[in-house]
Short mmCIF file of C-alpha atoms in Angstrom, two decimals:
data_model
loop_
_atom_site.label_atom_id
_atom_site.label_comp_id
_atom_site.label_asym_id
_atom_site.label_seq_id
_atom_site.Cartn_x
_atom_site.Cartn_y
_atom_site.Cartn_z
CA UNK A 1 -95.43 -68.28 156.93
CA UNK A 2 -96.96 -71.72 157.38
CA UNK A 3 -100.74 -71.68 156.88
CA UNK A 4 -102.93 -72.92 159.71
CA UNK A 5 -104.96 -75.99 158.87
CA UNK A 6 -108.66 -75.22 158.61
CA UNK A 7 -108.19 -71.45 158.71
CA UNK A 8 -110.75 -70.00 156.26
CA UNK A 9 -109.46 -66.44 156.48
CA UNK A 10 -105.77 -65.89 155.66
CA UNK A 11 -103.53 -63.94 158.00
CA UNK A 12 -103.41 -60.19 157.51
CA UNK A 13 -100.23 -58.15 157.42
CA UNK A 14 -100.50 -54.61 158.71
CA UNK A 15 -97.82 -51.96 158.47
CA UNK A 16 -98.01 -48.59 160.22
CA UNK A 17 -94.78 -46.68 159.77
CA UNK A 18 -91.82 -49.00 160.28
CA UNK A 19 -93.53 -51.59 162.45
CA UNK A 20 -95.07 -54.67 160.77
CA UNK A 21 -97.84 -56.68 162.42
CA UNK A 22 -99.29 -60.04 161.46
CA UNK A 23 -102.77 -60.91 162.74
CA UNK A 24 -104.97 -63.95 162.35
CA UNK A 25 -108.64 -64.58 162.72
CA UNK A 26 -108.29 -65.44 166.41
CA UNK A 27 -106.63 -62.06 167.10
CA UNK A 28 -109.60 -60.03 165.87
CA UNK A 29 -110.82 -57.46 166.53
CA UNK A 30 -107.72 -55.29 166.20
CA UNK A 31 -108.02 -51.66 167.30
CA UNK A 32 -105.92 -48.80 165.94
CA UNK A 33 -105.79 -45.58 167.89
CA UNK A 34 -103.80 -43.05 169.84
CA UNK A 35 -104.09 -44.74 173.24
CA UNK A 36 -104.88 -48.06 174.85
CA UNK A 37 -106.96 -50.22 174.54
CA UNK A 38 -105.77 -49.95 170.91
CA UNK A 39 -103.25 -52.68 170.18
CA UNK A 40 -101.70 -50.62 167.37
CA UNK A 41 -100.99 -47.09 168.58
CA UNK A 42 -100.23 -44.02 166.50
CA UNK A 43 -98.88 -40.91 168.20
CA UNK A 44 -100.61 -38.19 166.18
CA UNK A 45 -103.14 -35.56 167.39
CA UNK A 46 -105.39 -36.30 164.39
CA UNK A 47 -105.81 -39.88 165.54
CA UNK A 48 -108.66 -40.59 167.95
CA UNK A 49 -108.19 -42.64 171.10
CA UNK A 50 -109.85 -45.56 169.28
CA UNK A 51 -109.79 -44.64 165.61
CA UNK A 52 -110.34 -47.77 163.51
CA UNK A 53 -111.22 -51.43 163.92
CA UNK A 54 -110.04 -54.40 161.87
CA UNK A 55 -112.21 -57.48 162.02
CA UNK A 56 -113.26 -60.56 160.07
CA UNK A 57 -116.43 -60.43 157.99
CA UNK A 58 -117.27 -63.84 156.60
CA UNK A 59 -114.35 -64.95 154.45
CA UNK A 60 -112.40 -61.69 154.42
CA UNK A 61 -111.03 -58.89 156.56
CA UNK A 62 -112.68 -55.51 156.89
CA UNK A 63 -111.48 -52.22 158.38
CA UNK A 64 -114.11 -49.82 159.76
CA UNK A 65 -114.10 -46.36 161.25
CA UNK A 66 -114.56 -46.69 165.04
CA UNK A 67 -116.36 -43.36 165.37
CA UNK A 68 -113.21 -41.28 164.95
CA UNK A 69 -113.26 -37.49 164.73
CA UNK A 70 -111.10 -37.14 161.62
CA UNK A 71 -112.04 -40.31 159.77
CA UNK A 72 -110.27 -42.72 157.45
CA UNK A 73 -109.62 -42.28 153.74
CA UNK A 74 -109.04 -44.42 150.64
CA UNK A 75 -107.84 -42.73 147.46
CA UNK A 76 -108.64 -39.31 148.93
CA UNK A 77 -112.25 -40.16 149.84
CA UNK A 78 -113.51 -40.51 153.38
CA UNK A 79 -114.96 -43.97 153.94
CA UNK A 80 -116.71 -45.74 156.77
CA UNK A 81 -115.29 -49.16 155.93
CA UNK A 82 -113.14 -50.99 153.43
CA UNK A 83 -113.11 -54.70 152.58
CA UNK A 84 -109.62 -56.19 152.42
CA UNK A 85 -109.58 -59.09 149.98
CA UNK A 86 -106.07 -58.58 148.65
CA UNK A 87 -104.41 -55.32 149.62
CA UNK A 88 -105.44 -51.81 150.62
CA UNK A 89 -103.92 -48.58 151.85
CA UNK A 90 -106.01 -46.61 154.31
CA UNK A 91 -105.03 -43.18 155.57
CA UNK A 92 -106.11 -42.07 159.01
CA UNK A 93 -106.98 -38.56 160.20
CA UNK A 94 -106.70 -36.88 156.78
CA UNK A 95 -106.68 -37.71 153.07
CA UNK A 96 -102.87 -37.47 153.27
CA UNK A 97 -102.68 -38.77 156.85
CA UNK A 98 -100.89 -41.75 158.33
CA UNK A 99 -100.89 -44.69 155.93
CA UNK A 100 -102.00 -48.08 157.15
CA UNK A 101 -100.94 -50.67 154.58
CA UNK A 102 -102.92 -53.91 154.71
CA UNK A 103 -102.14 -57.04 152.74
CA UNK A 104 -103.75 -60.46 152.91
CA UNK A 105 -101.05 -63.06 153.33
CA UNK A 106 -100.48 -65.25 150.29
CA UNK A 107 -100.25 -68.74 151.77
CA UNK A 108 -99.10 -70.18 148.43
CA UNK A 109 -95.65 -68.61 148.70
CA UNK A 110 -92.77 -69.16 151.08
CA UNK A 111 -92.24 -67.77 154.52
CA UNK A 112 -92.51 -63.99 154.73
CA UNK A 113 -89.45 -62.04 155.77
CA UNK A 114 -91.17 -59.32 157.80
CA UNK A 115 -90.75 -59.39 161.56
CA UNK A 116 -94.03 -60.51 163.13
CA UNK A 117 -95.53 -58.56 165.99
CA UNK A 118 -97.91 -60.47 168.25
CA UNK A 119 -100.78 -58.08 168.91
CA UNK A 120 -101.43 -59.47 172.38
CA UNK A 121 -97.79 -59.02 173.31
CA UNK A 122 -97.86 -55.55 171.73
CA UNK A 123 -100.92 -54.67 173.82
CA UNK A 124 -99.17 -55.76 177.01
CA UNK A 125 -95.91 -54.08 176.00
CA UNK A 126 -97.73 -50.83 175.22
CA UNK A 127 -99.36 -50.93 178.65
CA UNK A 128 -95.94 -51.40 180.28
CA UNK A 129 -94.52 -48.50 178.24
CA UNK A 130 -97.41 -46.24 179.26
CA UNK A 131 -97.03 -47.10 182.92
CA UNK A 132 -93.25 -46.73 182.81
CA UNK A 133 -93.54 -43.31 181.20
CA UNK A 134 -96.28 -42.30 183.63
CA UNK A 135 -93.91 -43.08 186.51
CA UNK A 136 -91.12 -41.19 184.76
CA UNK A 137 -88.68 -44.12 184.44
CA UNK A 138 -86.39 -44.38 181.38
CA UNK A 139 -85.53 -47.85 180.14
CA UNK A 140 -82.01 -47.53 181.48
CA UNK A 141 -83.44 -47.22 185.01
CA UNK A 142 -85.06 -50.65 184.75
CA UNK A 143 -81.81 -52.14 183.50
CA UNK A 144 -79.85 -50.48 186.31
CA UNK A 145 -82.29 -51.88 188.87
CA UNK A 146 -81.92 -55.41 187.49
CA UNK A 147 -85.48 -55.60 186.19
CA UNK A 148 -84.92 -56.10 182.45
CA UNK A 149 -82.28 -55.13 179.88
CA UNK A 150 -82.98 -51.99 177.84
CA UNK A 151 -83.07 -53.77 174.48
CA UNK A 152 -85.27 -56.56 175.81
CA UNK A 153 -87.67 -53.97 177.21
CA UNK A 154 -87.73 -52.09 173.90
CA UNK A 155 -88.50 -55.31 172.02
CA UNK A 156 -91.27 -56.17 174.48
CA UNK A 157 -92.86 -52.73 174.31
CA UNK A 158 -93.38 -53.07 170.55
CA UNK A 159 -94.52 -56.69 170.72
CA UNK A 160 -91.46 -58.49 169.39
CA UNK A 161 -90.59 -60.42 172.57
CA UNK A 162 -92.63 -61.99 175.38
CA UNK A 163 -90.65 -61.85 178.66
CA UNK A 164 -90.29 -64.85 180.95
CA UNK A 165 -92.49 -65.22 184.01
CA UNK A 166 -89.62 -64.10 186.23
CA UNK A 167 -89.07 -60.90 184.25
CA UNK A 168 -92.81 -60.17 184.16
CA UNK A 169 -92.94 -60.57 187.93
CA UNK A 170 -90.12 -58.07 188.35
CA UNK A 171 -91.80 -55.63 185.95
CA UNK A 172 -95.10 -55.87 187.81
CA UNK A 173 -93.37 -55.24 191.11
CA UNK A 174 -91.48 -52.26 189.64
CA UNK A 175 -94.66 -50.80 188.11
CA UNK A 176 -96.73 -51.40 191.26
CA UNK A 177 -99.13 -53.67 189.41
CA UNK A 178 -100.93 -56.71 190.81
CA UNK A 179 -99.20 -60.03 190.08
CA UNK A 180 -100.31 -61.51 186.76
CA UNK A 181 -101.40 -58.16 185.27
CA UNK A 182 -99.11 -58.30 182.22
CA UNK A 183 -100.26 -61.77 181.16
CA UNK A 184 -103.87 -60.75 181.75
CA UNK A 185 -103.49 -57.64 179.56
CA UNK A 186 -102.02 -59.81 176.81
CA UNK A 187 -105.10 -62.04 177.09
CA UNK A 188 -107.40 -59.04 176.63
CA UNK A 189 -108.11 -57.85 180.16
CA UNK A 190 -108.27 -54.14 180.90
CA UNK A 191 -105.10 -52.22 181.60
CA UNK A 192 -104.78 -51.05 185.23
CA UNK A 193 -105.55 -47.40 185.84
CA UNK A 194 -103.63 -45.58 188.57
CA UNK A 195 -102.55 -48.26 191.05
CA UNK A 196 -105.84 -50.12 191.39
CA UNK A 197 -105.64 -53.74 192.46
CA UNK A 198 -109.21 -54.38 191.43
CA UNK A 199 -108.55 -54.78 187.71
CA UNK A 200 -108.53 -58.57 187.90
CA UNK A 201 -110.87 -60.77 189.86
CA UNK A 202 -109.28 -62.82 192.64
CA UNK A 203 -109.79 -65.99 190.62
CA UNK A 204 -108.13 -64.63 187.47
CA UNK A 205 -105.31 -62.94 189.36
CA UNK A 206 -104.42 -66.05 191.35
CA UNK A 207 -104.69 -68.36 188.33
CA UNK A 208 -102.35 -66.19 186.26
CA UNK A 209 -99.93 -65.69 189.14
CA UNK A 210 -99.82 -69.41 189.91
CA UNK A 211 -99.14 -70.23 186.26
CA UNK A 212 -96.40 -67.60 186.08
CA UNK A 213 -94.82 -68.81 189.32
CA UNK A 214 -94.89 -72.44 188.20
CA UNK A 215 -93.17 -71.56 184.94
CA UNK A 216 -90.61 -69.36 186.68
CA UNK A 217 -89.90 -71.92 189.38
CA UNK A 218 -89.48 -74.64 186.80
CA UNK A 219 -86.98 -72.42 185.03
CA UNK A 220 -85.04 -71.78 188.25
CA UNK A 221 -84.96 -75.49 189.11
CA UNK A 222 -83.66 -76.35 185.64
CA UNK A 223 -81.00 -73.68 185.98
CA UNK A 224 -80.00 -75.13 189.35
CA UNK A 225 -79.30 -78.45 187.64
CA UNK A 226 -77.09 -76.69 185.11
CA UNK A 227 -75.11 -74.68 187.65
CA UNK A 228 -71.33 -74.70 187.15
CA UNK A 229 -69.17 -76.59 189.67
CA UNK A 230 -68.95 -74.93 193.07
CA UNK A 231 -65.24 -74.24 192.59
CA UNK A 232 -65.88 -72.52 189.26
CA UNK A 233 -65.31 -68.72 189.40
CA UNK A 234 -68.69 -68.26 187.65
CA UNK A 235 -70.58 -70.11 190.38
CA UNK A 236 -71.06 -67.09 192.66
CA UNK A 237 -72.68 -64.90 190.00
CA UNK A 238 -74.76 -67.84 188.77
CA UNK A 239 -76.21 -68.50 192.22
CA UNK A 240 -76.71 -64.80 192.88
CA UNK A 241 -78.92 -64.64 189.78
CA UNK A 242 -81.01 -67.57 190.95
CA UNK A 243 -81.51 -66.05 194.38
CA UNK A 244 -82.42 -62.67 192.89
CA UNK A 245 -85.10 -64.25 190.73
CA UNK A 246 -86.48 -66.25 193.66
CA UNK A 247 -86.68 -63.15 195.85
CA UNK A 248 -88.65 -61.43 193.10
CA UNK A 249 -91.03 -64.39 192.90
CA UNK A 250 -91.45 -64.42 196.68
CA UNK A 251 -92.35 -60.72 196.66
CA UNK A 252 -94.89 -61.31 193.89
CA UNK A 253 -96.54 -64.17 195.76
CA UNK A 254 -96.47 -62.37 199.10
CA UNK A 255 -98.12 -59.28 197.60
CA UNK A 256 -100.76 -61.46 195.96
CA UNK A 257 -101.45 -63.05 199.34
CA UNK A 258 -102.22 -59.66 200.82
CA UNK A 259 -104.86 -58.90 198.19
CA UNK A 260 -106.41 -62.25 197.29
CA UNK A 261 -106.28 -64.25 200.55
CA UNK A 262 -106.59 -67.62 198.83
CA UNK A 263 -104.92 -70.95 199.71
CA UNK A 264 -103.43 -71.17 196.19
CA UNK A 265 -101.08 -68.31 197.00
CA UNK A 266 -99.86 -69.98 200.20
CA UNK A 267 -99.03 -73.13 198.23
CA UNK A 268 -97.04 -71.15 195.67
CA UNK A 269 -95.29 -69.09 198.34
CA UNK A 270 -94.28 -72.26 200.17
CA UNK A 271 -92.85 -73.78 197.00
CA UNK A 272 -90.86 -70.63 196.27
CA UNK A 273 -89.42 -70.54 199.79
CA UNK A 274 -88.50 -74.23 199.73
CA UNK A 275 -86.69 -73.68 196.47
CA UNK A 276 -84.93 -70.62 197.88
CA UNK A 277 -83.83 -72.62 200.94
CA UNK A 278 -82.57 -75.42 198.69
CA UNK A 279 -80.47 -73.01 196.62
CA UNK A 280 -79.09 -71.38 199.77
CA UNK A 281 -78.24 -74.77 201.29
CA UNK A 282 -76.31 -75.78 198.19
CA UNK A 283 -74.60 -72.39 197.91
CA UNK A 284 -73.54 -72.59 201.56
CA UNK A 285 -71.46 -75.69 200.74
CA UNK A 286 -69.37 -73.92 198.12
CA UNK A 287 -65.73 -73.22 199.00
CA UNK A 288 -65.44 -69.71 200.41
CA UNK A 289 -69.21 -69.30 200.80
CA UNK A 290 -69.94 -66.05 202.68
CA UNK A 291 -71.29 -66.01 206.22
CA UNK A 292 -74.64 -64.74 204.94
CA UNK A 293 -75.38 -68.01 203.13
CA UNK A 294 -73.79 -70.34 205.67
CA UNK A 295 -75.73 -68.72 208.52
CA UNK A 296 -79.01 -68.77 206.63
CA UNK A 297 -78.57 -72.43 205.66
CA UNK A 298 -77.51 -73.50 209.17
CA UNK A 299 -80.39 -71.63 210.80
CA UNK A 300 -83.01 -73.14 208.49
CA UNK A 301 -81.54 -76.63 208.76
CA UNK A 302 -81.82 -76.32 212.56
CA UNK A 303 -85.31 -74.79 212.20
CA UNK A 304 -84.38 -71.75 214.26
CA UNK A 305 -86.02 -68.35 214.03
CA UNK A 306 -83.93 -65.19 213.73
CA UNK A 307 -84.70 -64.43 217.38
CA UNK A 308 -83.66 -67.92 218.52
CA UNK A 309 -80.46 -67.68 216.47
CA UNK A 310 -79.63 -64.32 218.02
CA UNK A 311 -80.16 -65.72 221.50
CA UNK A 312 -78.03 -68.78 220.83
CA UNK A 313 -75.16 -66.68 219.49
CA UNK A 314 -75.51 -63.97 222.11
CA UNK A 315 -75.98 -61.20 219.53
CA UNK A 316 -78.82 -58.88 218.59
CA UNK A 317 -81.62 -59.79 216.20
CA UNK A 318 -80.39 -56.96 213.99
CA UNK A 319 -76.94 -58.55 213.81
CA UNK A 320 -78.42 -61.83 212.54
CA UNK A 321 -80.61 -60.03 209.99
CA UNK A 322 -77.68 -57.90 208.79
CA UNK A 323 -75.38 -60.91 208.54
CA UNK A 324 -77.87 -62.90 206.46
CA UNK A 325 -78.42 -59.88 204.21
CA UNK A 326 -74.68 -59.58 203.64
CA UNK A 327 -74.44 -56.24 205.43
CA UNK A 328 -71.59 -55.15 207.67
CA UNK A 329 -71.47 -56.83 211.08
CA UNK A 330 -68.96 -56.03 213.79
CA UNK A 331 -66.02 -58.35 214.45
CA UNK A 332 -67.35 -59.63 217.78
CA UNK A 333 -70.78 -60.45 216.33
CA UNK A 334 -69.19 -62.08 213.28
CA UNK A 335 -67.05 -64.31 215.50
CA UNK A 336 -70.09 -65.31 217.60
CA UNK A 337 -72.14 -66.16 214.50
CA UNK A 338 -69.29 -68.12 212.92
CA UNK A 339 -69.00 -70.14 216.13
CA UNK A 340 -72.73 -70.88 216.10
CA UNK A 341 -72.62 -71.95 212.44
CA UNK A 342 -69.78 -74.40 213.16
CA UNK A 343 -71.63 -75.74 216.18
CA UNK A 344 -74.84 -76.30 214.23
CA UNK A 345 -72.88 -78.02 211.46
CA UNK A 346 -71.68 -80.72 213.87
CA UNK A 347 -75.19 -81.95 214.64
#
């Protein structure tokens, strides 16, 4: 572990069970308890909701009892606090209770081999796990719905991995959380209770959402540049992934617009839609592109509404919507829409 220049207090390694954490002065205070807002959670009835607190005191770390019911113990004695200048083992809830092993990092030796857990990421991941379990969704459900892979979700929920802005947006939509909630929880904001949209102020919510959307859009645009050739068999799946991510971003921004009513959201939503249209226009030029993409691209290039397109083709509005969504459309309607697409392409 490379020491941070000017850091007076060394990093602290914490191990509870099999999970190692590494915290630095800027992460303090660290809470240990049975439930959130504790960043390090222990599932044991003897552990209080907020059981202990780890903080910096001058030039060293200190662990204190946070008013727990069953206390913390060192060498069999109940203590209110313990200074951590080198190493210590503190047991929670009982003299033989859960061991919390604390060790001040020795910055004079090489890089440690333990897997680091970012406490902010762990806090956000724990909040996601709580909400997921509250809604009754196993990890495999989120993978099946295209939200996030099971292993990636497991790594996030214990703080090992920070998901991309696109994945966070999909998680927030799946969990019925306001856009930007996950990043805000990582930064120390309160975890949403029930389905309240009042957890974050408008200013914070929009700022986080805009940042997330910018990062995600930048990622999509970079991926567009790296797309395989249009005649490559992998092109279809590649583009489908881009469009899926953009639809998730559009939903996030649209939902934010309903709750925050700020111009920032309109700017982001417009950028997302322009990018979506650009991807669709390129995808429509691929050999064998389906009617759904060719119709969408032709309609937007001609600046026609769904209603105007339906009228021009002599079909119902529902037929246009179904065709663009890739749903089944009758032969007569398909022929009419194909004719319109060819006609628009000649202009």
